[in-house]
Amino acid sequence: MKVFVTGASGHVGSALVPELLGAGHQVVGLARSDTSAAKLEAQGVTVQRGDLDDLDGLRKGAAEADAVIHLAFKHEEMYAGDYQGASEADLAVVHAFLDELSGTGKALVGTGGTLSYSGLGRTATEEERIPSEGPRGAARNAILDATGLRGSVVVLPPTVHSELDTAGFIPILVRTARATGISGYPGDGTNRWSAGHTRDAARLYRLAAEKAPAGSVLHAVGEEAITMREIAEVIGRKLGVPVESIPAERGQEHFGPLAFMVSRDAPTSAERTKALLGWEPTGPGLLEDLESGFYFEQG
């Protein structure tokens, strides 16, 4: 297949591109900078210059491909505090892809996050339906409900981890602990995040593009539940700083851009994903990756 990938030079994209090429697919990658374009070209990827605001260019990329994998998101805007704006931009991209692909039977693989399941009070499964009121939920549900194409959504845990992860939540937590001298966790630290390895996630995106049935929700989860206190304890020990509870009233001050999500509780299962696509996580766990040290060697 010819696969058009947004976010091809990013964290998960850096694992997805060789995964797709290794399976015999042709890859066209969206690149907004010369650096990203050069990185992709060096791997044998056909580069399409543009960004998430270039909706006509995105439609063109989708029209010329057999499948679309949409990984990119305006993370800079999200970390700057404009999550709403970044999400609205993502919804516009999804609608552009749906307009172009409707009636073609082609695959469109979108991206969601397991933190959208927070507040359930139980382990989330692939049967969960999240509200469409917000733009992120609307984008996810638009893909799942689309007809005339094979739409699926890969739902990523907040901690997709590996040595390729240089700008995600774990690097931010490490930098925060360095800057403040405290490895913090919210409240009593018993809230749980799911986790998954980057290369396992990349393999799931490939399988989704190749064979996921229309309307599939796919969880890229290798570990269902790791407490925030466990994460903070490893970070504190590796950096040699105290591990402390951060009360809610100090959350924004300490955690910065992660404050609105760091206290969420969202354990998530991937059992149905494994059964549906024959996907089985093989990468190391989050705490094992933290113990290995590469997160603490980053600048």
Tab-separated table of N, CA, C and O in Angstrom, residues 101-210:
chain	number	residue	atom	x	y	z
A	101	LEU	N	-11.902	10.884	1.601
A	101	LEU	CA	-11.870	9.423	1.557
A	101	LEU	C	-13.253	8.781	1.516
A	101	LEU	O	-13.366	7.578	1.233
A	102	SER	N	-14.287	9.534	1.789
A	102	SER	CA	-15.637	8.960	1.806
A	102	SER	C	-15.968	8.299	0.479
A	102	SER	O	-15.779	8.872	-0.591
A	103	GLY	N	-16.431	7.061	0.567
A	103	GLY	CA	-16.820	6.317	-0.627
A	103	GLY	C	-15.693	5.587	-1.317
A	103	GLY	O	-15.925	4.884	-2.299
A	104	THR	N	-14.445	5.728	-0.820
A	104	THR	CA	-13.307	5.087	-1.477
A	104	THR	C	-12.991	3.706	-0.904
A	104	THR	O	-12.288	2.919	-1.536
A	105	GLY	N	-13.464	3.429	0.313
A	105	GLY	CA	-13.122	2.173	0.969
A	105	GLY	C	-11.711	2.139	1.521
A	105	GLY	O	-11.272	1.108	2.046
A	106	LYS	N	-10.987	3.257	1.424
A	106	LYS	CA	-9.616	3.308	1.933
A	106	LYS	C	-9.598	3.350	3.458
A	106	LYS	O	-10.613	3.614	4.100
A	107	ALA	N	-8.416	3.116	4.012
A	107	ALA	CA	-8.264	3.118	5.467
A	107	ALA	C	-7.864	4.502	5.967
A	107	ALA	O	-6.991	5.155	5.385
A	108	LEU	N	-8.487	4.932	7.047
A	108	LEU	CA	-8.083	6.130	7.783
A	108	LEU	C	-7.895	5.725	9.238
A	108	LEU	O	-8.844	5.278	9.896
A	109	VAL	N	-6.671	5.860	9.722
A	109	VAL	CA	-6.359	5.512	11.106
A	109	VAL	C	-6.104	6.805	11.874
A	109	VAL	O	-5.152	7.540	11.579
A	110	GLY	N	-6.970	7.097	12.827
A	110	GLY	CA	-6.813	8.289	13.650
A	110	GLY	C	-6.171	7.952	14.979
A	110	GLY	O	-5.801	6.801	15.257
A	111	THR	N	-6.042	8.964	15.824
A	111	THR	CA	-5.354	8.815	17.101
A	111	THR	C	-6.201	9.389	18.233
A	111	THR	O	-6.773	10.473	18.091
A	112	GLY	N	-6.274	8.653	19.335
A	112	GLY	CA	-6.939	9.132	20.541
A	112	GLY	C	-6.036	8.929	21.731
A	112	GLY	O	-4.881	8.501	21.595
A	113	GLY	N	-6.553	9.228	22.933
A	113	GLY	CA	-5.755	9.077	24.148
A	113	GLY	C	-6.552	8.408	25.250
A	113	GLY	O	-7.746	8.679	25.421
A	114	THR	N	-5.895	7.539	26.010
A	114	THR	CA	-6.609	6.807	27.058
A	114	THR	C	-7.044	7.708	28.210
A	114	THR	O	-7.939	7.332	28.976
A	115	LEU	N	-6.444	8.883	28.358
A	115	LEU	CA	-6.878	9.777	29.437
A	115	LEU	C	-8.293	10.285	29.222
A	115	LEU	O	-8.906	10.821	30.152
A	116	SER	N	-8.828	10.101	28.018
A	116	SER	CA	-10.230	10.449	27.784
A	116	SER	C	-11.163	9.539	28.572
A	116	SER	O	-12.352	9.833	28.721
A	117	TYR	N	-10.640	8.424	29.092
A	117	TYR	CA	-11.453	7.499	29.884
A	117	TYR	C	-11.427	7.827	31.376
A	117	TYR	O	-11.998	7.090	32.176
A	118	SER	N	-10.719	8.886	31.762
A	118	SER	CA	-10.584	9.166	33.190
A	118	SER	C	-11.947	9.427	33.825
A	118	SER	O	-12.848	9.987	33.205
A	119	GLY	N	-12.095	8.965	35.055
A	119	GLY	CA	-13.337	9.150	35.776
A	119	GLY	C	-14.287	7.979	35.701
A	119	GLY	O	-15.338	7.992	36.364
A	120	LEU	N	-13.956	6.951	34.935
A	120	LEU	CA	-14.843	5.787	34.840
A	120	LEU	C	-14.903	5.017	36.156
A	120	LEU	O	-15.916	4.399	36.474
A	121	GLY	N	-13.784	5.001	36.879
A	121	GLY	CA	-13.739	4.243	38.125
A	121	GLY	C	-13.505	2.766	37.905
A	121	GLY	O	-13.665	1.961	38.830
A	122	ARG	N	-13.123	2.384	36.714
A	122	ARG	CA	-12.849	0.987	36.381
A	122	ARG	C	-11.890	0.959	35.193
A	122	ARG	O	-11.582	1.997	34.610
A	123	THR	N	-11.437	-0.232	34.839
A	123	THR	CA	-10.543	-0.365	33.699
A	123	THR	C	-11.326	-0.224	32.398
A	123	THR	O	-12.308	-0.930	32.169
A	124	ALA	N	-10.895	0.702	31.555
A	124	ALA	CA	-11.585	0.960	30.291
A	124	ALA	C	-11.284	-0.132	29.272
A	124	ALA	O	-10.182	-0.685	29.230
A	125	THR	N	-12.263	-0.446	28.449
A	125	THR	CA	-12.100	-1.402	27.353
A	125	THR	C	-12.368	-0.688	26.025
A	125	THR	O	-12.744	0.484	25.989
A	126	GLU	N	-12.191	-1.424	24.948
A	126	GLU	CA	-12.384	-0.861	23.616
A	126	GLU	C	-13.845	-0.545	23.309
A	126	GLU	O	-14.135	0.080	22.276
A	127	GLU	N	-14.747	-0.937	24.172
A	127	GLU	CA	-16.166	-0.652	23.945
A	127	GLU	C	-16.587	0.724	24.462
A	127	GLU	O	-17.727	1.138	24.250
A	128	GLU	N	-15.671	1.436	25.135
A	128	GLU	CA	-16.037	2.737	25.691
A	128	GLU	C	-16.399	3.713	24.579
A	128	GLU	O	-15.794	3.717	23.512
A	129	ARG	N	-17.390	4.519	24.860
A	129	ARG	CA	-17.786	5.579	23.932
A	129	ARG	C	-17.602	6.911	24.657
A	129	ARG	O	-18.163	7.108	25.740
A	130	ILE	N	-16.801	7.802	24.110
A	130	ILE	CA	-16.582	9.079	24.774
A	130	ILE	C	-17.468	10.140	24.140
A	130	ILE	O	-17.851	10.037	22.975
A	131	PRO	N	-17.826	11.179	24.890
A	131	PRO	CA	-18.733	12.208	24.368
A	131	PRO	C	-18.148	12.942	23.168
A	131	PRO	O	-16.933	13.096	23.046
A	132	SER	N	-19.032	13.414	22.291
A	132	SER	CA	-18.612	14.147	21.100
A	132	SER	C	-18.657	15.658	21.291
A	132	SER	O	-18.392	16.405	20.348
A	133	GLU	N	-18.983	16.115	22.508
A	133	GLU	CA	-19.122	17.558	22.703
A	133	GLU	C	-17.820	18.301	22.444
A	133	GLU	O	-17.796	19.361	21.847
A	134	GLY	N	-16.711	17.772	22.922
A	134	GLY	CA	-15.417	18.409	22.685
A	134	GLY	C	-14.855	18.014	21.334
A	134	GLY	O	-15.223	16.978	20.762
A	135	PRO	N	-13.935	18.810	20.778
A	135	PRO	CA	-13.396	18.508	19.447
A	135	PRO	C	-12.618	17.205	19.367
A	135	PRO	O	-12.653	16.531	18.337
A	136	ARG	N	-11.915	16.812	20.440
A	136	ARG	CA	-11.171	15.555	20.382
A	136	ARG	C	-12.120	14.366	20.300
A	136	ARG	O	-11.923	13.439	19.515
A	137	GLY	N	-13.156	14.376	21.132
A	137	GLY	CA	-14.143	13.311	21.059
A	137	GLY	C	-14.879	13.312	19.741
A	137	GLY	O	-15.164	12.249	19.165
A	138	ALA	N	-15.182	14.496	19.219
A	138	ALA	CA	-15.878	14.593	17.934
A	138	ALA	C	-15.027	14.030	16.809
A	138	ALA	O	-15.545	13.355	15.900
A	139	ALA	N	-13.721	14.294	16.841
A	139	ALA	CA	-12.832	13.777	15.800
A	139	ALA	C	-12.770	12.256	15.842
A	139	ALA	O	-12.877	11.577	14.812
A	140	ARG	N	-12.603	11.731	17.033
A	140	ARG	CA	-12.546	10.267	17.192
A	140	ARG	C	-13.837	9.617	16.708
A	140	ARG	O	-13.819	8.661	15.918
A	141	ASN	N	-14.967	10.135	17.147
A	141	ASN	CA	-16.245	9.517	16.799
A	141	ASN	C	-16.591	9.681	15.327
A	141	ASN	O	-17.248	8.814	14.735
A	142	ALA	N	-16.139	10.781	14.719
A	142	ALA	CA	-16.390	10.971	13.288
A	142	ALA	C	-15.702	9.886	12.468
A	142	ALA	O	-16.259	9.374	11.489
A	143	ILE	N	-14.483	9.517	12.873
A	143	ILE	CA	-13.773	8.440	12.172
A	143	ILE	C	-14.476	7.106	12.377
A	143	ILE	O	-14.690	6.333	11.430
A	144	LEU	N	-14.858	6.834	13.610
A	144	LEU	CA	-15.474	5.545	13.922
A	144	LEU	C	-16.842	5.391	13.265
A	144	LEU	O	-17.240	4.272	12.905
A	145	ASP	N	-17.563	6.488	13.090
A	145	ASP	CA	-18.916	6.430	12.537
A	145	ASP	C	-18.950	6.585	11.018
A	145	ASP	O	-20.018	6.461	10.408
A	146	ALA	N	-17.810	6.872	10.408
A	146	ALA	CA	-17.782	7.152	8.968
A	146	ALA	C	-18.166	5.925	8.152
A	146	ALA	O	-17.845	4.791	8.510
A	147	THR	N	-18.847	6.170	7.061
A	147	THR	CA	-19.205	5.104	6.121
A	147	THR	C	-18.451	5.323	4.814
A	147	THR	O	-18.007	6.431	4.509
A	148	GLY	N	-18.292	4.264	4.057
A	148	GLY	CA	-17.633	4.376	2.764
A	148	GLY	C	-16.120	4.395	2.852
A	148	GLY	O	-15.433	4.671	1.868
A	149	LEU	N	-15.576	4.106	4.030
A	149	LEU	CA	-14.137	3.985	4.234
A	149	LEU	C	-13.913	3.093	5.445
A	149	LEU	O	-14.863	2.763	6.153
A	150	ARG	N	-12.666	2.704	5.642
A	150	ARG	CA	-12.341	1.804	6.754
A	150	ARG	C	-11.652	2.615	7.845
A	150	ARG	O	-10.433	2.704	7.905
A	151	GLY	N	-12.464	3.210	8.726
A	151	GLY	CA	-11.926	4.078	9.765
A	151	GLY	C	-11.684	3.343	11.068
A	151	GLY	O	-12.514	2.542	11.504
A	152	SER	N	-10.557	3.629	11.705
A	152	SER	CA	-10.244	3.076	13.024
A	152	SER	C	-9.468	4.124	13.805
A	152	SER	O	-8.924	5.069	13.233
A	153	VAL	N	-9.425	3.954	15.123
A	153	VAL	CA	-8.703	4.882	15.981
A	153	VAL	C	-7.782	4.098	16.910
A	153	VAL	O	-8.235	3.204	17.634
A	154	VAL	N	-6.491	4.421	16.863
A	154	VAL	CA	-5.532	3.869	17.812
A	154	VAL	C	-5.490	4.804	19.010
A	154	VAL	O	-5.208	6.002	18.874
A	155	VAL	N	-5.799	4.272	20.184
A	155	VAL	CA	-5.855	5.079	21.404
A	155	VAL	C	-4.550	4.884	22.172
A	155	VAL	O	-4.239	3.777	22.619
A	156	LEU	N	-3.788	5.962	22.286
A	156	LEU	CA	-2.467	5.900	22.905
A	156	LEU	C	-2.543	6.200	24.399
A	156	LEU	O	-3.273	7.101	24.825
A	157	PRO	N	-1.751	5.491	25.200
A	157	PRO	CA	-1.647	5.850	26.614
A	157	PRO	C	-0.859	7.142	26.754
A	157	PRO	O	-0.132	7.539	25.833
A	158	PRO	N	-0.963	7.827	27.898
A	158	PRO	CA	-0.209	9.072	28.064
A	158	PRO	C	1.292	8.855	28.075
A	158	PRO	O	2.057	9.765	27.745
A	159	THR	N	1.711	7.658	28.442
A	159	THR	CA	3.133	7.346	28.453
A	159	THR	C	3.431	6.309	27.375
A	159	THR	O	3.369	5.109	27.603
A	160	VAL	N	3.722	6.804	26.166
A	160	VAL	CA	4.265	5.971	25.096
A	160	VAL	C	5.780	6.165	25.198
A	160	VAL	O	6.295	7.252	24.933
A	161	HIS	N	6.474	5.140	25.605
A	161	HIS	CA	7.846	5.315	26.082
A	161	HIS	C	8.851	4.522	25.271
A	161	HIS	O	8.560	3.430	24.765
A	162	SER	N	10.040	5.070	25.146
A	162	SER	CA	11.206	4.435	24.531
A	162	SER	C	12.275	5.510	24.427
A	162	SER	O	12.041	6.678	24.770
A	163	GLU	N	13.441	5.136	23.902
A	163	GLU	CA	14.497	6.125	23.717
A	163	GLU	C	14.123	7.159	22.658
A	163	GLU	O	14.771	8.215	22.547
A	164	LEU	N	13.078	6.894	21.866
A	164	LEU	CA	12.615	7.857	20.871
A	164	LEU	C	11.780	8.974	21.495
A	164	LEU	O	11.501	9.989	20.850
A	165	ASP	N	11.373	8.802	22.731
A	165	ASP	CA	10.499	9.761	23.417
A	165	ASP	C	11.339	10.860	24.057
A	165	ASP	O	11.924	10.677	25.121
A	166	THR	N	11.384	12.017	23.413
A	166	THR	CA	12.180	13.132	23.928
A	166	THR	C	11.339	14.338	24.328
A	166	THR	O	11.868	15.303	24.881
A	167	ALA	N	10.044	14.312	24.035
A	167	ALA	CA	9.213	15.489	24.308
A	167	ALA	C	7.862	15.133	24.913
A	167	ALA	O	6.988	15.989	24.995
A	168	GLY	N	7.674	13.889	25.326
A	168	GLY	CA	6.395	13.459	25.871
A	168	GLY	C	6.266	13.745	27.346
A	168	GLY	O	7.038	14.505	27.944
A	169	PHE	N	5.272	13.113	27.969
A	169	PHE	CA	4.969	13.395	29.365
A	169	PHE	C	6.091	12.980	30.311
A	169	PHE	O	6.376	13.663	31.292
A	170	ILE	N	6.735	11.845	30.057
A	170	ILE	CA	7.814	11.407	30.945
A	170	ILE	C	8.999	12.368	30.894
A	170	ILE	O	9.512	12.778	31.958
A	171	PRO	N	9.484	12.777	29.717
A	171	PRO	CA	10.548	13.791	29.716
A	171	PRO	C	10.164	15.075	30.444
A	171	PRO	O	11.002	15.691	31.113
A	172	ILE	N	8.890	15.476	30.335
A	172	ILE	CA	8.450	16.686	31.040
A	172	ILE	C	8.504	16.475	32.556
A	172	ILE	O	8.945	17.353	33.306
A	173	LEU	N	8.068	15.299	33.017
A	173	LEU	CA	8.123	15.013	34.448
A	173	LEU	C	9.564	14.984	34.954
A	173	LEU	O	9.854	15.457	36.061
A	174	VAL	N	10.469	14.436	34.150
A	174	VAL	CA	11.886	14.411	34.534
A	174	VAL	C	12.438	15.832	34.600
A	174	VAL	O	13.124	16.205	35.565
A	175	ARG	N	12.146	16.641	33.584
A	175	ARG	CA	12.627	18.026	33.592
A	175	ARG	C	12.037	18.817	34.761
A	175	ARG	O	12.719	19.643	35.377
A	176	THR	N	10.774	18.558	35.072
A	176	THR	CA	10.135	19.244	36.198
A	176	THR	C	10.812	18.887	37.504
A	176	THR	O	11.066	19.749	38.360
A	177	ALA	N	11.121	17.606	37.692
A	177	ALA	CA	11.800	17.179	38.922
A	177	ALA	C	13.188	17.802	39.031
A	177	ALA	O	13.618	18.207	40.131
A	178	ARG	N	13.887	17.893	37.906
A	178	ARG	CA	15.207	18.539	37.918
A	178	ARG	C	15.083	20.024	38.302
A	178	ARG	O	15.853	20.537	39.102
A	179	ALA	N	14.111	20.696	37.700
A	179	ALA	CA	13.979	22.139	37.887
A	179	ALA	C	13.516	22.506	39.291
A	179	ALA	O	13.946	23.514	39.859
A	180	THR	N	12.635	21.679	39.863
A	180	THR	CA	12.052	22.005	41.166
A	180	THR	C	12.772	21.350	42.330
A	180	THR	O	12.587	21.734	43.479
A	181	GLY	N	13.579	20.315	42.035
A	181	GLY	CA	14.237	19.570	43.098
A	181	GLY	C	13.310	18.613	43.816
A	181	GLY	O	13.656	18.080	44.876
A	182	ILE	N	12.135	18.376	43.231
A	182	ILE	CA	11.144	17.467	43.815
A	182	ILE	C	10.559	16.602	42.704
A	182	ILE	O	10.161	17.110	41.653
A	183	SER	N	10.488	15.306	42.922
A	183	SER	CA	9.742	14.419	42.024
A	183	SER	C	8.345	14.280	42.603
A	183	SER	O	8.135	13.584	43.599
A	184	GLY	N	7.402	14.989	42.015
A	184	GLY	CA	6.081	15.080	42.603
A	184	GLY	C	5.066	14.124	42.007
A	184	GLY	O	5.190	13.685	40.862
A	185	TYR	N	4.063	13.823	42.816
A	185	TYR	CA	2.899	13.078	42.351
A	185	TYR	C	1.663	13.771	42.918
A	185	TYR	O	1.716	14.416	43.976
A	186	PRO	N	0.523	13.689	42.235
A	186	PRO	CA	-0.664	14.401	42.703
A	186	PRO	C	-1.355	13.668	43.862
A	186	PRO	O	-1.518	12.447	43.828
A	187	GLY	N	-1.746	14.404	44.889
A	187	GLY	CA	-2.497	13.808	45.993
A	187	GLY	C	-1.770	12.656	46.631
A	187	GLY	O	-0.595	12.752	46.996
A	188	ASP	N	-2.473	11.513	46.758
A	188	ASP	CA	-1.837	10.330	47.353
A	188	ASP	C	-1.097	9.485	46.325
A	188	ASP	O	-0.507	8.457	46.666
A	189	GLY	N	-1.138	9.902	45.061
A	189	GLY	CA	-0.366	9.228	44.015
A	189	GLY	C	-0.909	7.904	43.557
A	189	GLY	O	-0.233	7.171	42.835
A	190	THR	N	-2.148	7.570	43.933
A	190	THR	CA	-2.696	6.262	43.565
A	190	THR	C	-3.445	6.281	42.222
A	190	THR	O	-3.887	5.231	41.763
A	191	ASN	N	-3.588	7.467	41.613
A	191	ASN	CA	-4.225	7.489	40.292
A	191	ASN	C	-3.325	6.780	39.285
A	191	ASN	O	-2.092	6.804	39.385
A	192	ARG	N	-3.958	6.135	38.309
A	192	ARG	CA	-3.246	5.206	37.427
A	192	ARG	C	-3.272	5.675	35.966
A	192	ARG	O	-4.297	6.121	35.466
A	193	TRP	N	-2.120	5.541	35.324
A	193	TRP	CA	-2.000	5.743	33.880
A	193	TRP	C	-1.651	4.402	33.239
A	193	TRP	O	-0.938	3.585	33.820
A	194	SER	N	-2.148	4.195	32.033
A	194	SER	CA	-1.687	3.059	31.240
A	194	SER	C	-0.401	3.467	30.522
A	194	SER	O	-0.030	4.643	30.497
A	195	ALA	N	0.295	2.497	29.957
A	195	ALA	CA	1.570	2.771	29.286
A	195	ALA	C	1.760	1.798	28.131
A	195	ALA	O	1.158	0.714	28.103
A	196	GLY	N	2.595	2.185	27.187
A	196	GLY	CA	2.891	1.308	26.057
A	196	GLY	C	4.206	1.708	25.414
A	196	GLY	O	4.603	2.882	25.458
A	197	HIS	N	4.888	0.741	24.828
A	197	HIS	CA	6.171	1.011	24.189
A	197	HIS	C	5.956	1.577	22.789
A	197	HIS	O	5.020	1.193	22.075
A	198	THR	N	6.851	2.476	22.377
A	198	THR	CA	6.725	3.146	21.078
A	198	THR	C	6.638	2.156	19.924
A	198	THR	O	5.796	2.292	19.027
A	199	ARG	N	7.491	1.164	19.916
A	199	ARG	CA	7.521	0.242	18.774
A	199	ARG	C	6.294	-0.668	18.755
A	199	ARG	O	5.839	-1.079	17.685
A	200	ASP	N	5.750	-0.973	19.904
A	200	ASP	CA	4.494	-1.721	19.953
A	200	ASP	C	3.362	-0.883	19.365
A	200	ASP	O	2.519	-1.389	18.618
A	201	ALA	N	3.346	0.405	19.699
A	201	ALA	CA	2.327	1.303	19.141
A	201	ALA	C	2.469	1.400	17.629
A	201	ALA	O	1.468	1.374	16.890
A	202	ALA	N	3.698	1.516	17.147
A	202	ALA	CA	3.926	1.606	15.704
A	202	ALA	C	3.404	0.370	14.987
A	202	ALA	O	2.780	0.463	13.916
A	203	ARG	N	3.643	-0.796	15.576
A	203	ARG	CA	3.166	-2.036	14.946
A	203	ARG	C	1.642	-2.071	14.911
A	203	ARG	O	1.036	-2.532	13.933
A	204	LEU	N	1.009	-1.536	15.934
A	204	LEU	CA	-0.453	-1.515	15.959
A	204	LEU	C	-1.006	-0.582	14.886
A	204	LEU	O	-2.009	-0.905	14.235
A	205	TYR	N	-0.390	0.567	14.687
A	205	TYR	CA	-0.827	1.454	13.607
A	205	TYR	C	-0.726	0.753	12.253
A	205	TYR	O	-1.618	0.886	11.401
A	206	ARG	N	0.363	0.025	12.033
A	206	ARG	CA	0.493	-0.698	10.759
A	206	ARG	C	-0.620	-1.714	10.594
A	206	ARG	O	-1.254	-1.798	9.525
A	207	LEU	N	-0.861	-2.501	11.617
A	207	LEU	CA	-1.916	-3.512	11.538
A	207	LEU	C	-3.281	-2.868	11.314
A	207	LEU	O	-4.118	-3.405	10.574
A	208	ALA	N	-3.500	-1.711	11.942
A	208	ALA	CA	-4.774	-1.018	11.743
A	208	ALA	C	-4.948	-0.613	10.291
A	208	ALA	O	-6.025	-0.789	9.700
A	209	ALA	N	-3.896	-0.063	9.689
A	209	ALA	CA	-3.976	0.349	8.286
A	209	ALA	C	-4.193	-0.845	7.373
A	209	ALA	O	-4.912	-0.757	6.376
A	210	GLU	N	-3.590	-1.968	7.723
A	210	GLU	CA	-3.679	-3.147	6.864
A	210	GLU	C	-5.014	-3.875	6.970
A	210	GLU	O	-5.569	-4.309	5.951
